[in-house]
Amino acid sequence: MLQENLTEVEANIVAACERAGRSRDEVTLIAVSKTKPVPMLQEVYDMGIRNFGENKVQEMCDKIEVLPHDIKWHMIGHLQTNKVKYIVGKTALIHSVDSLKLAEEIQKQAVKKDVYVPILVEVNIAGEESKFGISKEETMELVRQISSLDHLQIKGLMTIAPFVENAEDNRLYFRGIRQLSVDIANQNIDNVSMDILSMGMTGDYAVAIEEGATMVRVGTGIFGARNYNI
Ligand SMILES: *Cc1c(COP(=O)(O)O)cnc(C)c1O
C-alpha cells in the first residue's frame, strides 16, 4: 500500500510541477508520519524518502532515537515553550514558529547548545480561530523581531490552509501567502530569507505547488488515514 500511495503522490507532484512550469526538484515532499508506527516510517525511508514531519515533541524524539540518522526531521505542530529544549539541534526545520516568545525560547536553547536553528514563521492565512499561526497583517513585524535573534535563521513561511472539499477553494490563500513572502523578501531584512514556502497537505498539495509551494506536507496520502484512538 505504501509503495502505491507514494508512487501516486510523486506522480501528482510531477504533474503539478509541469503544469506550473516548475522543476520537480524545487519541491520537497515531507512525509507526515504523526501517529504512525516506526516500521511504516522505515518502509517509506527504504523507498527513498528522507524528510519526515511530526507534530508532537515526544513522538518525534522517540522516532529520532530508532530511525536512520540521515533523516531530516520537520517539526510541523504547535510547539510549547517548555518543550523547545528537547528538539533544538535535532530538527532540520521548525515550521511552526508563531510568536516572539517561542522564538526567544528557541534562541535561548540554541545558544546553550551552540547550534543555529532554521525556522519558518507560521501564518494563519485564512484567519481561522481554530488554527495557530500569526495573522497575515502581523507577520512582517514578527519576522523583523525574530530576525534580531542571531541563533535563528528564518527560511520562509508555513501555512495550514482551511479544510475544504475542493482544493481550488484554497488557491487564493496559497497565492496570498506567496505574495506575502515576496513582500517580505523585498524588505531585504538581515538574517531573513524567504526561500521556503511550506504549504499544501493531502487534499490540496497539487494546487499549492501550482501556487509556489517549495515544501508539501503529505500524511494521509502516503500513510493512509490516522487513527487517534490507539
Ligand atoms: C497532519 C498534518 C499534515 C498532513 O495532513 P494530511 O491531510 O494527512 O496530509 C500537514 N501539516 C500539518 C501541520 C499537519 O499537522
mmCIF file of N, CA, C and O and ligand atoms in Angstrom, residues 30 32 34 54-55 76-78 95 122 158-160 163 198 200-203 205 216-222 224 226 228, ligand 1:
data_model
loop_
_atom_site.group_PDB
_atom_site.id
_atom_site.type_symbol
_atom_site.label_atom_id
_atom_site.label_comp_id
_atom_site.label_asym_id
_atom_site.label_seq_id
_atom_site.Cartn_x
_atom_site.Cartn_y
_atom_site.Cartn_z
ATOM 1 N N ILE A 30 7.497 16.217 2.181
ATOM 2 C CA ILE A 30 7.659 15.818 3.578
ATOM 3 C C ILE A 30 6.586 14.781 3.897
ATOM 4 O O ILE A 30 5.390 15.042 3.741
ATOM 5 N N VAL A 32 4.403 13.128 6.334
ATOM 6 C CA VAL A 32 3.908 13.450 7.681
ATOM 7 C C VAL A 32 3.494 12.152 8.375
ATOM 8 O O VAL A 32 2.482 11.548 8.046
ATOM 9 N N LYS A 34 3.069 11.464 11.743
ATOM 10 C CA LYS A 34 2.479 11.509 13.088
ATOM 11 C C LYS A 34 1.489 10.364 13.279
ATOM 12 O O LYS A 34 0.729 10.060 12.350
ATOM 13 N N GLU A 54 6.597 15.594 11.960
ATOM 14 C CA GLU A 54 5.898 15.152 13.169
ATOM 15 C C GLU A 54 5.322 16.384 13.858
ATOM 16 O O GLU A 54 5.839 17.495 13.708
ATOM 17 N N ASN A 55 4.276 16.179 14.658
ATOM 18 C CA ASN A 55 3.680 17.338 15.332
ATOM 19 C C ASN A 55 3.743 17.264 16.859
ATOM 20 O O ASN A 55 3.269 18.165 17.526
ATOM 21 N N ILE A 76 6.251 20.201 12.688
ATOM 22 C CA ILE A 76 5.187 20.939 11.998
ATOM 23 C C ILE A 76 4.025 21.289 12.923
ATOM 24 O O ILE A 76 3.083 21.973 12.510
ATOM 25 N N GLY A 77 4.077 20.805 14.166
ATOM 26 C CA GLY A 77 2.954 21.037 15.074
ATOM 27 C C GLY A 77 3.204 22.203 16.016
ATOM 28 O O GLY A 77 4.330 22.689 16.160
ATOM 29 N N HIS A 78 2.136 22.637 16.666
ATOM 30 C CA HIS A 78 2.240 23.716 17.642
ATOM 31 C C HIS A 78 3.260 23.334 18.722
ATOM 32 O O HIS A 78 3.242 22.231 19.239
ATOM 33 N N HIS A 95 8.678 24.374 11.557
ATOM 34 C CA HIS A 95 7.751 25.082 10.664
ATOM 35 C C HIS A 95 6.771 25.994 11.399
ATOM 36 O O HIS A 95 6.055 26.749 10.771
ATOM 37 N N GLU A 122 4.866 30.585 10.996
ATOM 38 C CA GLU A 122 3.561 30.032 10.621
ATOM 39 C C GLU A 122 2.508 31.130 10.551
ATOM 40 O O GLU A 122 2.275 31.846 11.518
ATOM 41 N N MET A 158 5.186 29.212 6.573
ATOM 42 C CA MET A 158 4.386 27.988 6.537
ATOM 43 C C MET A 158 2.933 28.360 6.775
ATOM 44 O O MET A 158 2.641 29.314 7.500
ATOM 45 N N THR A 159 2.028 27.631 6.137
ATOM 46 C CA THR A 159 0.621 27.824 6.462
ATOM 47 C C THR A 159 -0.150 26.515 6.382
ATOM 48 O O THR A 159 0.256 25.594 5.661
ATOM 49 N N ILE A 160 -1.198 26.431 7.169
ATOM 50 C CA ILE A 160 -2.158 25.336 7.073
ATOM 51 C C ILE A 160 -3.439 25.956 6.525
ATOM 52 O O ILE A 160 -4.086 26.755 7.202
ATOM 53 N N PHE A 163 -9.607 23.382 5.813
ATOM 54 C CA PHE A 163 -10.018 22.086 5.313
ATOM 55 C C PHE A 163 -11.188 22.303 4.363
ATOM 56 O O PHE A 163 -12.226 22.804 4.764
ATOM 57 N N SER A 198 6.183 26.466 2.890
ATOM 58 C CA SER A 198 5.660 25.163 3.295
ATOM 59 C C SER A 198 4.141 25.243 3.300
ATOM 60 O O SER A 198 3.539 25.823 4.206
ATOM 61 N N GLY A 200 0.381 23.127 1.611
ATOM 62 C CA GLY A 200 -0.211 22.027 0.855
ATOM 63 C C GLY A 200 -0.142 20.738 1.642
ATOM 64 O O GLY A 200 0.925 20.370 2.144
ATOM 65 N N MET A 201 -1.297 20.082 1.804
ATOM 66 C CA MET A 201 -1.405 18.803 2.506
ATOM 67 C C MET A 201 -2.108 17.819 1.557
ATOM 68 O O MET A 201 -2.273 18.129 0.387
ATOM 69 N N THR A 202 -2.504 16.667 2.061
ATOM 70 C CA THR A 202 -3.057 15.647 1.166
ATOM 71 C C THR A 202 -4.149 16.190 0.240
ATOM 72 O O THR A 202 -4.164 15.889 -0.949
ATOM 73 N N GLY A 203 -5.033 17.017 0.781
ATOM 74 C CA GLY A 203 -6.168 17.465 -0.021
ATOM 75 C C GLY A 203 -5.854 18.535 -1.047
ATOM 76 O O GLY A 203 -6.635 18.740 -1.989
ATOM 77 N N TYR A 205 -2.226 19.632 -2.054
ATOM 78 C CA TYR A 205 -0.803 19.908 -2.349
ATOM 79 C C TYR A 205 -0.553 20.248 -3.814
ATOM 80 O O TYR A 205 0.371 21.001 -4.127
ATOM 81 N N VAL A 216 5.784 20.439 0.516
ATOM 82 C CA VAL A 216 4.409 19.990 0.763
ATOM 83 C C VAL A 216 4.452 18.941 1.867
ATOM 84 O O VAL A 216 5.396 18.153 1.964
ATOM 85 N N ARG A 217 3.440 18.967 2.718
ATOM 86 C CA ARG A 217 3.392 18.075 3.888
ATOM 87 C C ARG A 217 2.249 17.094 3.706
ATOM 88 O O ARG A 217 1.092 17.433 3.869
ATOM 89 N N VAL A 218 2.606 15.870 3.342
ATOM 90 C CA VAL A 218 1.578 14.887 2.995
ATOM 91 C C VAL A 218 1.587 13.722 3.984
ATOM 92 O O VAL A 218 2.593 13.020 4.121
ATOM 93 N N GLY A 219 0.483 13.559 4.690
ATOM 94 C CA GLY A 219 0.349 12.465 5.654
ATOM 95 C C GLY A 219 -0.545 11.367 5.110
ATOM 96 O O GLY A 219 -0.083 10.319 4.652
ATOM 97 N N THR A 220 -1.850 11.601 5.158
ATOM 98 C CA THR A 220 -2.847 10.609 4.735
ATOM 99 C C THR A 220 -2.566 10.055 3.340
ATOM 100 O O THR A 220 -2.731 8.853 3.101
ATOM 101 N N GLY A 221 -2.163 10.892 2.441
ATOM 102 C CA GLY A 221 -1.916 10.470 1.056
ATOM 103 C C GLY A 221 -0.824 9.427 0.946
ATOM 104 O O GLY A 221 -0.788 8.651 -0.019
ATOM 105 N N ILE A 222 0.071 9.380 1.913
ATOM 106 C CA ILE A 222 1.150 8.384 1.911
ATOM 107 C C ILE A 222 0.829 7.229 2.859
ATOM 108 O O ILE A 222 0.902 6.061 2.491
ATOM 109 N N GLY A 224 -2.040 6.650 4.685
ATOM 110 C CA GLY A 224 -3.431 6.287 4.923
ATOM 111 C C GLY A 224 -3.992 7.064 6.106
ATOM 112 O O GLY A 224 -3.286 7.846 6.743
ATOM 113 N N ARG A 226 -5.390 8.361 9.657
ATOM 114 C CA ARG A 226 -4.831 8.239 11.005
ATOM 115 C C ARG A 226 -5.890 7.767 11.984
ATOM 116 O O ARG A 226 -7.040 8.159 11.882
ATOM 117 N N TYR A 228 -6.587 8.044 15.871
ATOM 118 C CA TYR A 228 -6.103 8.702 17.083
ATOM 119 C C TYR A 228 -6.513 7.950 18.350
ATOM 120 O O TYR A 228 -6.206 8.372 19.454
HETATM 121 C C1 LIG B 1 -1.184 16.326 9.958
HETATM 122 C C2 LIG B 1 -0.578 17.490 9.262
HETATM 123 C C3 LIG B 1 -0.322 17.446 7.869
HETATM 124 C C4 LIG B 1 -0.682 16.294 6.978
HETATM 125 O O1 LIG B 1 -2.073 16.215 6.806
HETATM 126 P P1 LIG B 1 -2.723 15.221 5.739
HETATM 127 O O2 LIG B 1 -4.022 15.842 5.415
HETATM 128 O O3 LIG B 1 -2.846 13.901 6.403
HETATM 129 O O4 LIG B 1 -1.819 15.165 4.570
HETATM 130 C C5 LIG B 1 0.297 18.556 7.295
HETATM 131 N N1 LIG B 1 0.644 19.634 8.027
HETATM 132 C C6 LIG B 1 0.412 19.701 9.337
HETATM 133 C C7 LIG B 1 0.835 20.920 10.084
HETATM 134 C C8 LIG B 1 -0.207 18.644 9.996
HETATM 135 O O5 LIG B 1 -0.441 18.738 11.314
#
